PDB file of C-alpha atoms in Angstrom:
ATOM      1  CA  MET A   1     -18.505  15.777  21.914  1.00 47.00           C
ATOM      2  CA  LYS A   2     -20.929  17.051  24.537  1.00 52.00           C
ATOM      3  CA  GLN A   3     -19.956  14.452  27.120  1.00 54.00           C
ATOM      4  CA  TYR A   4     -16.277  15.378  26.835  1.00 51.00           C
ATOM      5  CA  SER A   5     -17.142  19.056  27.313  1.00 51.00           C
ATOM      6  CA  VAL A   6     -19.031  18.189  30.494  1.00 39.00           C
ATOM      7  CA  ILE A   7     -16.033  16.256  31.827  1.00 49.00           C
ATOM      8  CA  ALA A   8     -13.596  19.024  30.920  1.00 47.00           C
ATOM      9  CA  ASN A   9     -15.663  21.997  32.103  1.00 42.00           C
ATOM     10  CA  ILE A  10     -17.532  20.583  35.090  1.00 42.00           C
ATOM     11  CA  TYR A  11     -16.148  17.296  36.405  1.00 44.00           C
ATOM     12  CA  GLN A  12     -12.453  18.172  36.174  1.00 50.00           C
ATOM     13  CA  ILE A  13     -12.982  21.555  37.803  1.00 44.00           C
ATOM     14  CA  SER A  14     -15.448  20.756  40.596  1.00 43.00           C
ATOM     15  CA  PHE A  15     -15.642  17.018  41.210  1.00 43.00           C
ATOM     16  CA  ASN A  16     -12.393  15.322  40.216  1.00 50.00           C
ATOM     17  CA  HIS A  17     -10.578  14.137  43.349  1.00 47.00           C
ATOM     18  CA  LEU A  18      -8.375  11.577  41.594  1.00 53.00           C
ATOM     19  CA  LEU A  19      -4.626  11.928  41.550  1.00 56.00           C
ATOM     20  CA  LYS A  20      -3.456  13.393  38.256  1.00 63.00           C
ATOM     21  CA  ASP A  21      -1.652  10.209  37.157  1.00 68.00           C
ATOM     22  CA  ASN A  22      -4.658   8.017  37.967  1.00 79.00           C
ATOM     23  CA  TYR A  23      -7.006  10.348  36.127  1.00 75.00           C
ATOM     24  CA  GLU A  24      -4.715  10.488  33.067  1.00 83.00           C
ATOM     25  CA  ASN A  25      -4.363   6.700  32.997  1.00 89.00           C
ATOM     26  CA  ILE A  26      -8.147   6.235  33.012  1.00 89.00           C
ATOM     27  CA  ILE A  27      -8.658   8.751  30.184  1.00 90.00           C
ATOM     28  CA  ALA A  28      -5.748   7.363  28.149  1.00 94.00           C
ATOM     29  CA  LYS A  29      -7.109   3.823  28.469  1.00 95.00           C
ATOM     30  CA  HIS A  30     -10.502   4.969  27.208  1.00 93.00           C
ATOM     31  CA  CYS A  31      -8.869   6.808  24.286  1.00 95.00           C
ATOM     32  CA  TRP A  32      -7.032   3.652  23.227  1.00 97.00           C
ATOM     33  CA  GLN A  33     -10.274   1.665  23.439  1.00 96.00           C
ATOM     34  CA  LEU A  34     -12.003   4.170  21.172  1.00 96.00           C
ATOM     35  CA  TYR A  35      -9.118   4.036  18.693  1.00 98.00           C
ATOM     36  CA  MET A  36      -9.038   0.262  18.568  1.00 98.00           C
ATOM     37  CA  LYS A  37     -12.779  -0.142  17.978  1.00 97.00           C
ATOM     38  CA  ALA A  38     -12.929   2.442  15.166  1.00 97.00           C
ATOM     39  CA  ARG A  39     -14.122   0.905  11.903  1.00 96.00           C
ATOM     40  CA  ASN A  40     -13.038   3.743   9.651  1.00 94.00           C
ATOM     41  CA  CYS A  41      -9.805   5.700   9.212  1.00 97.00           C
ATOM     42  CA  ASP A  42     -11.659   9.010   8.841  1.00 97.00           C
ATOM     43  CA  PRO A  43     -11.138  11.077  12.027  1.00 96.00           C
ATOM     44  CA  LYS A  44     -14.277  13.108  11.284  1.00 95.00           C
ATOM     45  CA  ILE A  45     -16.669  10.267  12.010  1.00 95.00           C
ATOM     46  CA  GLY A  46     -17.320   7.398  14.434  1.00 95.00           C
ATOM     47  CA  SER A  47     -15.055   6.185  17.187  1.00 95.00           C
ATOM     48  CA  LEU A  48     -11.978   7.845  15.741  1.00 96.00           C
ATOM     49  CA  LYS A  49     -13.711  11.221  16.079  1.00 95.00           C
ATOM     50  CA  ASP A  50     -14.640  10.342  19.668  1.00 93.00           C
ATOM     51  CA  CYS A  51     -11.028   9.373  20.314  1.00 95.00           C
ATOM     52  CA  ALA A  52      -9.791  12.737  18.998  1.00 94.00           C
ATOM     53  CA  ASN A  53     -12.241  14.560  21.274  1.00 90.00           C
ATOM     54  CA  CYS A  54     -11.364  12.443  24.269  1.00 90.00           C
ATOM     55  CA  LEU A  55      -7.659  13.236  23.798  1.00 93.00           C
ATOM     56  CA  LYS A  56      -8.425  16.847  24.658  1.00 89.00           C
ATOM     57  CA  LEU A  57      -8.951  15.726  28.251  1.00 88.00           C
ATOM     58  CA  LEU A  58      -5.296  14.699  28.538  1.00 88.00           C
ATOM     59  CA  SER A  59      -2.456  17.070  29.317  1.00 86.00           C
ATOM     60  CA  SER A  60      -0.246  18.288  26.466  1.00 82.00           C
ATOM     61  CA  THR A  61       2.696  16.370  27.947  1.00 88.00           C
ATOM     62  CA  SER A  62       0.909  13.013  27.855  1.00 91.00           C
ATOM     63  CA  GLY A  63       2.802  10.371  25.887  1.00 94.00           C
ATOM     64  CA  ASP A  64      -0.438   8.557  25.080  1.00 95.00           C
ATOM     65  CA  ALA A  65      -1.942  11.779  23.722  1.00 95.00           C
ATOM     66  CA  HIS A  66       1.055  12.299  21.438  1.00 96.00           C
ATOM     67  CA  ARG A  67       1.004   8.726  20.172  1.00 97.00           C
ATOM     68  CA  LEU A  68      -2.739   8.649  19.533  1.00 97.00           C
ATOM     69  CA  SER A  69      -2.875  12.065  17.889  1.00 97.00           C
ATOM     70  CA  SER A  70      -0.037  10.945  15.573  1.00 98.00           C
ATOM     71  CA  LEU A  71      -1.892   7.728  14.729  1.00 98.00           C
ATOM     72  CA  ILE A  72      -5.147   9.593  14.055  1.00 98.00           C
ATOM     73  CA  GLU A  73      -3.407  11.981  11.658  1.00 98.00           C
ATOM     74  CA  ALA A  74      -1.594   9.053  10.024  1.00 98.00           C
ATOM     75  CA  ASN A  75      -4.948   7.335   9.407  1.00 98.00           C
ATOM     76  CA  SER A  76      -6.238  10.539   7.850  1.00 97.00           C
ATOM     77  CA  LYS A  77      -3.203  10.715   5.535  1.00 98.00           C
ATOM     78  CA  LEU A  78      -3.705   7.078   4.515  1.00 98.00           C
ATOM     79  CA  LEU A  79      -7.061   8.082   3.032  1.00 97.00           C
ATOM     80  CA  GLU A  80      -5.111   9.998   0.382  1.00 97.00           C
ATOM     81  CA  TRP A  81      -3.691   6.749  -0.974  1.00 98.00           C
ATOM     82  CA  LYS A  82      -5.012   3.462  -2.249  1.00 97.00           C
ATOM     83  CA  PHE A  83      -4.308   1.265   0.762  1.00 97.00           C
ATOM     84  CA  TYR A  84      -5.335  -2.110   2.116  1.00 96.00           C
ATOM     85  CA  LEU A  85      -3.652  -5.102   3.694  1.00 96.00           C
ATOM     86  CA  LYS A  86      -6.001  -7.739   2.281  1.00 95.00           C
ATOM     87  CA  PRO A  87      -7.891  -7.305  -1.024  1.00 94.00           C
ATOM     88  CA  GLY A  88     -11.537  -6.472  -0.450  1.00 94.00           C
ATOM     89  CA  VAL A  89     -11.095  -5.881   3.291  1.00 95.00           C
ATOM     90  CA  PRO A  90     -11.348  -2.218   4.380  1.00 94.00           C
ATOM     91  CA  ILE A  91      -8.481  -1.048   6.567  1.00 96.00           C
ATOM     92  CA  THR A  92      -9.187  -0.027  10.161  1.00 97.00           C
ATOM     93  CA  PRO A  93      -7.104   2.048  12.611  1.00 98.00           C
ATOM     94  CA  LYS A  94      -6.478  -1.110  14.625  1.00 98.00           C
ATOM     95  CA  ASN A  95      -5.108  -2.840  11.517  1.00 98.00           C
ATOM     96  CA  VAL A  96      -2.719   0.070  10.944  1.00 98.00           C
ATOM     97  CA  PHE A  97      -1.479  -0.029  14.540  1.00 98.00           C
ATOM     98  CA  GLU A  98      -1.003  -3.801  14.549  1.00 97.00           C
ATOM     99  CA  VAL A  99       1.312  -3.702  11.523  1.00 97.00           C
ATOM    100  CA  ASP A 100       3.808  -2.299  14.052  1.00 97.00           C
ATOM    101  CA  ASP A 101       6.264  -1.406  11.290  1.00 97.00           C
ATOM    102  CA  PRO A 102       6.183   2.129   9.840  1.00 98.00           C
ATOM    103  CA  LEU A 103       8.322   1.251   6.821  1.00 98.00           C
ATOM    104  CA  ALA A 104       6.078  -1.710   5.994  1.00 98.00           C
ATOM    105  CA  ILE A 105       3.137   0.706   5.703  1.00 98.00           C
ATOM    106  CA  ILE A 106       5.140   2.943   3.341  1.00 98.00           C
ATOM    107  CA  LYS A 107       6.243  -0.041   1.286  1.00 98.00           C
ATOM    108  CA  ARG A 108       2.639  -1.172   0.939  1.00 98.00           C
ATOM    109  CA  ILE A 109       1.666   2.287  -0.333  1.00 98.00           C
ATOM    110  CA  LEU A 110       4.445   2.080  -2.913  1.00 98.00           C
ATOM    111  CA  GLU A 111       3.201  -1.345  -3.975  1.00 97.00           C
ATOM    112  CA  LEU A 112      -0.406  -0.212  -4.455  1.00 97.00           C
ATOM    113  CA  ASN A 113       0.146   3.270  -5.908  1.00 97.00           C
ATOM    114  CA  GLU A 114       2.052   3.309  -9.186  1.00 93.00           C
ATOM    115  CA  ASN A 115       3.459   6.838  -8.923  1.00 94.00           C
ATOM    116  CA  ALA A 116       3.831   7.072  -5.139  1.00 97.00           C
ATOM    117  CA  TYR A 117       7.633   7.061  -5.433  1.00 97.00           C
ATOM    118  CA  MET A 118       7.399  10.539  -6.939  1.00 97.00           C
ATOM    119  CA  TYR A 119       6.145  11.969  -3.621  1.00 97.00           C
ATOM    120  CA  PRO A 120       8.868  11.125  -1.072  1.00 97.00           C
ATOM    121  CA  GLY A 121       8.141  14.262   0.969  1.00 97.00           C
ATOM    122  CA  ASP A 122       4.517  13.244   1.557  1.00 97.00           C
ATOM    123  CA  LEU A 123       5.568   9.686   2.335  1.00 98.00           C
ATOM    124  CA  TYR A 124       8.147  10.914   4.820  1.00 98.00           C
ATOM    125  CA  TYR A 125       5.567  13.025   6.658  1.00 97.00           C
ATOM    126  CA  LEU A 126       3.346   9.948   7.011  1.00 98.00           C
ATOM    127  CA  LEU A 127       6.333   7.830   8.039  1.00 98.00           C
ATOM    128  CA  ALA A 128       7.214  10.259  10.836  1.00 97.00           C
ATOM    129  CA  LEU A 129       3.634  10.122  12.153  1.00 98.00           C
ATOM    130  CA  LEU A 130       3.708   6.317  12.166  1.00 98.00           C
ATOM    131  CA  VAL A 131       7.066   6.248  13.951  1.00 98.00           C
ATOM    132  CA  ASP A 132       5.622   8.407  16.740  1.00 97.00           C
ATOM    133  CA  GLY A 133       2.298   6.576  16.879  1.00 97.00           C
ATOM    134  CA  MET A 134       3.940   3.152  17.027  1.00 97.00           C
ATOM    135  CA  ASP A 135       6.537   4.416  19.512  1.00 96.00           C
ATOM    136  CA  LYS A 136       9.538   3.224  17.484  1.00 96.00           C
ATOM    137  CA  VAL A 137      12.129   5.911  18.220  1.00 93.00           C
ATOM    138  CA  SER A 138      13.505   4.092  21.249  1.00 86.00           C
ATOM    139  CA  LYS A 139      13.429   0.668  19.585  1.00 87.00           C
ATOM    140  CA  ASP A 140      15.405   1.173  16.353  1.00 91.00           C
ATOM    141  CA  SER A 141      18.349   3.537  15.868  1.00 91.00           C
ATOM    142  CA  LEU A 142      17.229   4.303  12.316  1.00 95.00           C
ATOM    143  CA  TYR A 143      14.093   5.944  13.674  1.00 96.00           C
ATOM    144  CA  LEU A 144      16.150   8.303  15.827  1.00 94.00           C
ATOM    145  CA  ASN A 145      16.560  10.298  12.606  1.00 95.00           C
ATOM    146  CA  LYS A 146      12.850  11.116  12.692  1.00 93.00           C
ATOM    147  CA  GLY A 147      13.591  14.286  14.602  1.00 90.00           C
ATOM    148  CA  LYS A 148      15.640  15.657  11.694  1.00 93.00           C
ATOM    149  CA  SER A 149      14.124  17.527   8.770  1.00 94.00           C
ATOM    150  CA  TYR A 150      13.500  15.899   5.405  1.00 95.00           C
ATOM    151  CA  ASP A 151      16.174  18.111   3.846  1.00 95.00           C
ATOM    152  CA  ASP A 152      18.851  17.272   6.417  1.00 95.00           C
ATOM    153  CA  PRO A 153      21.573  15.363   4.492  1.00 92.00           C
ATOM    154  CA  THR A 154      22.401  13.344   7.627  1.00 94.00           C
ATOM    155  CA  ASN A 155      18.843  11.982   7.934  1.00 97.00           C
ATOM    156  CA  LEU A 156      19.268   8.257   7.289  1.00 97.00           C
ATOM    157  CA  LEU A 157      15.520   7.677   7.522  1.00 98.00           C
ATOM    158  CA  VAL A 158      15.119   9.811   4.395  1.00 98.00           C
ATOM    159  CA  VAL A 159      17.875   7.792   2.694  1.00 98.00           C
ATOM    160  CA  LYS A 160      16.035   4.577   3.592  1.00 98.00           C
ATOM    161  CA  LEU A 161      12.799   5.995   2.205  1.00 98.00           C
ATOM    162  CA  ARG A 162      14.517   7.024  -1.038  1.00 98.00           C
ATOM    163  CA  LEU A 163      15.980   3.533  -1.358  1.00 98.00           C
ATOM    164  CA  LEU A 164      12.412   2.199  -1.182  1.00 98.00           C
ATOM    165  CA  CYS A 165      11.386   4.704  -3.861  1.00 98.00           C
ATOM    166  CA  LEU A 166      14.278   3.460  -6.008  1.00 97.00           C
ATOM    167  CA  GLU A 167      13.108  -0.115  -5.569  1.00 97.00           C
ATOM    168  CA  PHE A 168       9.619   0.645  -6.868  1.00 96.00           C
ATOM    169  CA  SER A 169      10.623   3.049  -9.641  1.00 96.00           C
ATOM    170  CA  SER A 170      13.449   0.983 -11.139  1.00 94.00           C
ATOM    171  CA  ALA A 171      11.325  -1.199 -13.409  1.00 89.00           C
ATOM    172  CA  MET A 172       9.218   1.565 -14.967  1.00 90.00           C
ATOM    173  CA  ASP A 173      10.920   4.961 -14.754  1.00 95.00           C
ATOM    174  CA  TYR A 174      14.347   5.001 -16.394  1.00 95.00           C
ATOM    175  CA  SER A 175      15.211   8.676 -15.907  1.00 96.00           C
ATOM    176  CA  TYR A 176      13.984   8.948 -12.323  1.00 97.00           C
ATOM    177  CA  SER A 177      15.570   5.709 -11.128  1.00 97.00           C
ATOM    178  CA  PHE A 178      18.985   6.301 -12.724  1.00 97.00           C
ATOM    179  CA  ASP A 179      19.126   9.914 -11.511  1.00 97.00           C
ATOM    180  CA  LEU A 180      18.228   8.765  -8.001  1.00 98.00           C
ATOM    181  CA  GLY A 181      20.610   5.810  -8.193  1.00 98.00           C
ATOM    182  CA  PHE A 182      23.578   7.964  -9.204  1.00 98.00           C
ATOM    183  CA  GLU A 183      22.687  10.538  -6.535  1.00 97.00           C
ATOM    184  CA  LEU A 184      22.483   7.984  -3.710  1.00 98.00           C
ATOM    185  CA  LEU A 185      25.712   6.247  -4.726  1.00 97.00           C
ATOM    186  CA  ALA A 186      27.633   9.505  -5.051  1.00 97.00           C
ATOM    187  CA  PHE A 187      26.307  10.712  -1.700  1.00 97.00           C
ATOM    188  CA  ALA A 188      27.237   7.477   0.088  1.00 97.00           C
ATOM    189  CA  ILE A 189      30.738   7.426  -1.427  1.00 96.00           C
ATOM    190  CA  THR A 190      31.632  11.092  -0.904  1.00 96.00           C
ATOM    191  CA  ARG A 191      30.098  11.413   2.587  1.00 95.00           C
ATOM    192  CA  LYS A 192      31.243   8.015   3.852  1.00 94.00           C
ATOM    193  CA  TYR A 193      33.253   9.428   6.747  1.00 94.00           C
ATOM    194  CA  GLU A 194      30.979  12.396   7.448  1.00 94.00           C
ATOM    195  CA  VAL A 195      27.589  10.725   7.959  1.00 95.00           C
ATOM    196  CA  GLU A 196      27.712   7.762  10.312  1.00 94.00           C
ATOM    197  CA  GLY A 197      25.890   4.701   8.996  1.00 96.00           C
ATOM    198  CA  LEU A 198      25.241   6.158   5.520  1.00 97.00           C
ATOM    199  CA  PHE A 199      27.760   4.019   3.608  1.00 97.00           C
ATOM    200  CA  GLU A 200      26.604   0.852   5.363  1.00 97.00           C
ATOM    201  CA  LEU A 201      22.922   1.583   4.699  1.00 97.00           C
ATOM    202  CA  VAL A 202      23.450   2.067   0.959  1.00 97.00           C
ATOM    203  CA  SER A 203      25.918  -0.822   0.750  1.00 97.00           C
ATOM    204  CA  GLU A 204      23.482  -3.313   2.274  1.00 97.00           C
ATOM    205  CA  ASN A 205      20.984  -2.301  -0.418  1.00 97.00           C
ATOM    206  CA  TRP A 206      23.482  -2.802  -3.263  1.00 97.00           C
ATOM    207  CA  PHE A 207      21.140  -5.150  -5.128  1.00 97.00           C
ATOM    208  CA  LEU A 208      18.662  -2.314  -5.814  1.00 96.00           C
ATOM    209  CA  PHE A 209      21.346  -0.592  -7.894  1.00 97.00           C
ATOM    210  CA  PHE A 210      22.469  -3.829  -9.484  1.00 97.00           C
ATOM    211  CA  GLN A 211      18.899  -4.506 -10.598  1.00 96.00           C
ATOM    212  CA  LEU A 212      18.937  -1.265 -12.588  1.00 95.00           C
ATOM    213  CA  SER A 213      21.663  -2.744 -14.760  1.00 95.00           C
ATOM    214  CA  LYS A 214      19.475  -5.793 -15.458  1.00 94.00           C
ATOM    215  CA  ASN A 215      16.252  -4.002 -16.396  1.00 93.00           C
ATOM    216  CA  ASP A 216      15.126  -3.341 -19.964  1.00 91.00           C
ATOM    217  CA  TYR A 217      13.493   0.007 -20.711  1.00 91.00           C
ATOM    218  CA  ASP A 218      11.209   1.085 -23.532  1.00 87.00           C
ATOM    219  CA  ASN A 219      11.751   4.294 -25.478  1.00 88.00           C
ATOM    220  CA  VAL A 220      15.371   4.579 -24.333  1.00 90.00           C
ATOM    221  CA  SER A 221      18.400   4.491 -26.628  1.00 91.00           C
ATOM    222  CA  GLU A 222      20.121   1.142 -26.165  1.00 91.00           C
ATOM    223  CA  SER A 223      23.585   2.678 -26.331  1.00 91.00           C
ATOM    224  CA  SER A 224      22.646   5.339 -23.757  1.00 93.00           C
ATOM    225  CA  ALA A 225      21.115   2.744 -21.436  1.00 94.00           C
ATOM    226  CA  VAL A 226      24.169   0.469 -21.663  1.00 94.00           C
ATOM    227  CA  ASN A 227      26.505   3.391 -21.028  1.00 95.00           C
ATOM    228  CA  ASN A 228      24.581   4.493 -17.919  1.00 96.00           C
ATOM    229  CA  LYS A 229      24.380   0.937 -16.624  1.00 96.00           C
ATOM    230  CA  MET A 230      28.155   0.543 -16.920  1.00 96.00           C
ATOM    231  CA  LYS A 231      28.773   3.855 -15.152  1.00 96.00           C
ATOM    232  CA  LEU A 232      26.385   2.849 -12.378  1.00 97.00           C
ATOM    233  CA  LEU A 233      28.107  -0.503 -11.891  1.00 97.00           C
ATOM    234  CA  GLY A 234      31.498   1.244 -11.830  1.00 95.00           C
ATOM    235  CA  LYS A 235      30.358   3.325  -8.861  1.00 96.00           C
ATOM    236  CA  LEU A 236      28.561   0.381  -7.279  1.00 97.00           C
ATOM    237  CA  LEU A 237      31.834  -1.549  -7.104  1.00 95.00           C
ATOM    238  CA  LEU A 238      33.085   1.006  -4.585  1.00 95.00           C
ATOM    239  CA  LEU A 239      30.529  -0.044  -1.988  1.00 95.00           C
ATOM    240  CA  THR A 240      29.317  -3.527  -2.926  1.00 96.00           C
ATOM    241  CA  PRO A 241      30.047  -6.045  -0.141  1.00 95.00           C
ATOM    242  CA  THR A 242      33.167  -8.032  -1.081  1.00 94.00           C
ATOM    243  CA  GLU A 243      31.345 -11.336  -1.441  1.00 95.00           C
ATOM    244  CA  PHE A 244      29.166  -9.895  -4.236  1.00 95.00           C
ATOM    245  CA  ASN A 245      31.881  -8.126  -6.269  1.00 94.00           C
ATOM    246  CA  THR A 246      32.098 -11.004  -8.734  1.00 95.00           C
ATOM    247  CA  ILE A 247      28.414 -10.706  -9.627  1.00 96.00           C
ATOM    248  CA  VAL A 248      28.786  -6.993 -10.333  1.00 96.00           C
ATOM    249  CA  LEU A 249      31.960  -7.569 -12.367  1.00 95.00           C
ATOM    250  CA  GLU A 250      30.318 -10.232 -14.515  1.00 95.00           C
ATOM    251  CA  GLN A 251      27.398  -7.927 -15.283  1.00 95.00           C
ATOM    252  CA  TRP A 252      29.787  -5.100 -16.167  1.00 95.00           C
ATOM    253  CA  GLN A 253      31.747  -7.426 -18.462  1.00 95.00           C
ATOM    254  CA  MET A 254      28.590  -8.534 -20.244  1.00 95.00           C
ATOM    255  CA  LEU A 255      27.513  -4.930 -20.811  1.00 95.00           C
ATOM    256  CA  ASN A 256      31.025  -4.063 -21.985  1.00 94.00           C
ATOM    257  CA  SER A 257      30.846  -6.854 -24.572  1.00 93.00           C
ATOM    258  CA  GLN A 258      27.408  -5.639 -25.618  1.00 91.00           C
ATOM    259  CA  GLN A 259      28.738  -2.115 -26.015  1.00 90.00           C
ATOM    260  CA  GLU A 260      31.695  -3.328 -28.102  1.00 90.00           C
ATOM    261  CA  GLN A 261      29.320  -5.284 -30.337  1.00 89.00           C
ATOM    262  CA  MET A 262      27.118  -2.211 -30.860  1.00 86.00           C
ATOM    263  CA  MET A 263      30.158  -0.106 -31.712  1.00 83.00           C
ATOM    264  CA  ALA A 264      31.430  -2.744 -34.129  1.00 78.00           C
ATOM    265  CA  SER A 265      28.028  -2.984 -35.796  1.00 72.00           C
ATOM    266  CA  SER A 266      27.883   0.786 -36.070  1.00 65.00           C
ATOM    267  CA  ASP A 267      31.341   0.910 -37.684  1.00 54.00           C
ATOM    268  CA  ILE A 268      30.366  -1.799 -40.176  1.00 58.00           C
ATOM    269  CA  SER A 269      27.171   0.048 -41.071  1.00 58.00           C
ATOM    270  CA  GLN A 270      29.080   3.250 -41.717  1.00 60.00           C
ATOM    271  CA  GLN A 271      31.621   1.445 -43.877  1.00 59.00           C
ATOM    272  CA  VAL A 272      28.887  -0.255 -45.851  1.00 56.00           C
ATOM    273  CA  GLN A 273      27.093   3.028 -46.470  1.00 63.00           C
ATOM    274  CA  GLN A 274      30.321   4.548 -47.713  1.00 62.00           C
ATOM    275  CA  LYS A 275      31.542   1.706 -49.938  1.00 59.00           C
ATOM    276  CA  SER A 276      28.521  -0.250 -51.007  1.00 55.00           C
ATOM    277  CA  SER A 277      24.766  -0.238 -51.123  1.00 52.00           C
ATOM    278  CA  THR A 278      24.703  -3.951 -50.274  1.00 49.00           C
ATOM    279  CA  PRO A 279      23.570  -4.469 -46.683  1.00 50.00           C
ATOM    280  CA  ILE A 280      25.657  -6.564 -44.318  1.00 43.00           C
ATOM    281  CA  GLU A 281      23.718  -8.446 -41.642  1.00 47.00           C
ATOM    282  CA  THR A 282      25.178  -9.348 -38.292  1.00 46.00           C
ATOM    283  CA  SER A 283      24.032 -12.748 -37.124  1.00 47.00           C
ATOM    284  CA  LEU A 284      22.245 -12.799 -33.747  1.00 49.00           C
ATOM    285  CA  GLY A 285      23.833 -16.170 -33.170  1.00 51.00           C
ATOM    286  CA  ASP A 286      27.284 -14.626 -33.611  1.00 53.00           C
ATOM    287  CA  VAL A 287      26.443 -11.958 -31.041  1.00 45.00           C
ATOM    288  CA  GLN A 288      25.192 -14.497 -28.519  1.00 52.00           C
ATOM    289  CA  ALA A 289      28.232 -16.695 -29.084  1.00 54.00           C
ATOM    290  CA  ARG A 290      30.533 -13.742 -28.601  1.00 50.00           C
ATOM    291  CA  LEU A 291      28.810 -12.762 -25.337  1.00 45.00           C
ATOM    292  CA  GLN A 292      28.994 -16.338 -24.094  1.00 55.00           C
ATOM    293  CA  ARG A 293      32.710 -16.514 -24.923  1.00 56.00           C
ATOM    294  CA  SER A 294      33.244 -13.188 -23.181  1.00 48.00           C
ATOM    295  CA  LEU A 295      31.424 -14.306 -20.046  1.00 47.00           C
ATOM    296  CA  LYS A 296      33.270 -17.612 -20.032  1.00 54.00           C
ATOM    297  CA  SER A 297      36.558 -15.791 -20.362  1.00 52.00           C
ATOM    298  CA  SER A 298      35.626 -13.424 -17.559  1.00 48.00           C
ATOM    299  CA  ALA A 299      34.567 -16.271 -15.306  1.00 48.00           C
ATOM    300  CA  GLU A 300      37.849 -18.111 -15.967  1.00 53.00           C
ATOM    301  CA  GLU A 301      39.806 -14.962 -15.169  1.00 49.00           C
ATOM    302  CA  LEU A 302      37.855 -14.492 -11.942  1.00 45.00           C
ATOM    303  CA  LEU A 303      38.487 -18.070 -10.923  1.00 49.00           C
ATOM    304  CA  ASN A 304      42.190 -18.023 -11.821  1.00 53.00           C
ATOM    305  CA  THR A 305      43.132 -14.569 -10.542  1.00 47.00           C
ATOM    306  CA  ASP A 306      43.771 -13.857  -6.860  1.00 51.00           C
ATOM    307  CA  SER A 307      41.641 -11.126  -5.209  1.00 45.00           C
ATOM    308  CA  SER A 308      44.453  -8.588  -4.868  1.00 46.00           C
ATOM    309  CA  GLU A 309      45.354  -8.782  -8.572  1.00 50.00           C
ATOM    310  CA  LEU A 310      41.669  -8.634  -9.515  1.00 48.00           C
ATOM    311  CA  GLY A 311      41.168  -5.562  -7.349  1.00 49.00           C
ATOM    312  CA  LYS A 312      44.141  -3.760  -8.915  1.00 46.00           C
ATOM    313  CA  ASN A 313      43.634  -4.687 -12.569  1.00 52.00           C
ATOM    314  CA  ILE A 314      39.880  -4.942 -13.102  1.00 52.00           C
ATOM    315  CA  ILE A 315      38.089  -2.970 -10.408  1.00 56.00           C
ATOM    316  CA  GLY A 316      40.619  -0.165 -10.574  1.00 57.00           C
ATOM    317  CA  TRP A 317      40.277   0.082 -14.338  1.00 54.00           C
ATOM    318  CA  ILE A 318      36.457  -0.023 -14.322  1.00 57.00           C
ATOM    319  CA  VAL A 319      36.130   2.567 -11.564  1.00 55.00           C
ATOM    320  CA  GLY A 320      38.754   4.760 -13.190  1.00 54.00           C
ATOM    321  CA  ALA A 321      36.960   4.585 -16.516  1.00 53.00           C
ATOM    322  CA  ASN A 322      33.768   5.843 -14.918  1.00 55.00           C
TER     323      ASN A 322
END
């Protein structure tokens, strides 16, 4: 710290005869060298601390100062999470910079931290720092949204982050993932013509929503889960790319058959309780056979029905029912 004070208070004032740009380039180059050789992500120690002190010698308008200060703070925020790129190998600031993909860093955090999806605001703050530090705003239109607030409904970078949260919550958190799934679908459908790029962004991630309909969840009523899955698929049909509509329809048909079977079993149970004390068992084989027949029938209909008729009769009915 002392050496940087000497440069700032003595050399710059009395002895610096370099042109401003030349001087700034020399200091910026040294700052980057200090950042790259740091062995720890803690800005309070080692080379990263020296880098932070050295940045004070640059003007407030320096692009290098902005990038490096963003990277230093991002490294500090990473210490709040379990984070590594290779098991057993401590992460360094250089490693973080060389990933060169802000969303890849966030995805890695979600992979390594079981409940990270519950803190999208914190993840977004880190993401914004990485976007600035890696200088991505001018290289990807999605990152242009970085300048908007987290609560701005037109911020597509937030939507992308929430899609990542959906991906990592879907297998273990029924309530959170379905609430988020319904919210994102409704937002994309209702604001399609108001927020440019929103519909396309959600549509290209259609499989995340589809996967929700395939997952099994513990401690959740089967009838409630099936009902929510069918409603989700009904909305998903409104934005699924055309070439994947058949896959969504087949899954909806299977769930519909499952729901009908549950309702039939429930009716039989009620009738048995009313008329007799003798239990009636429904064969699992019969259920499987029925589902297979239903899927086969659906597949044959899909193969033998032209797309316009399918769109009017099946998709229209499913979406209308939901």
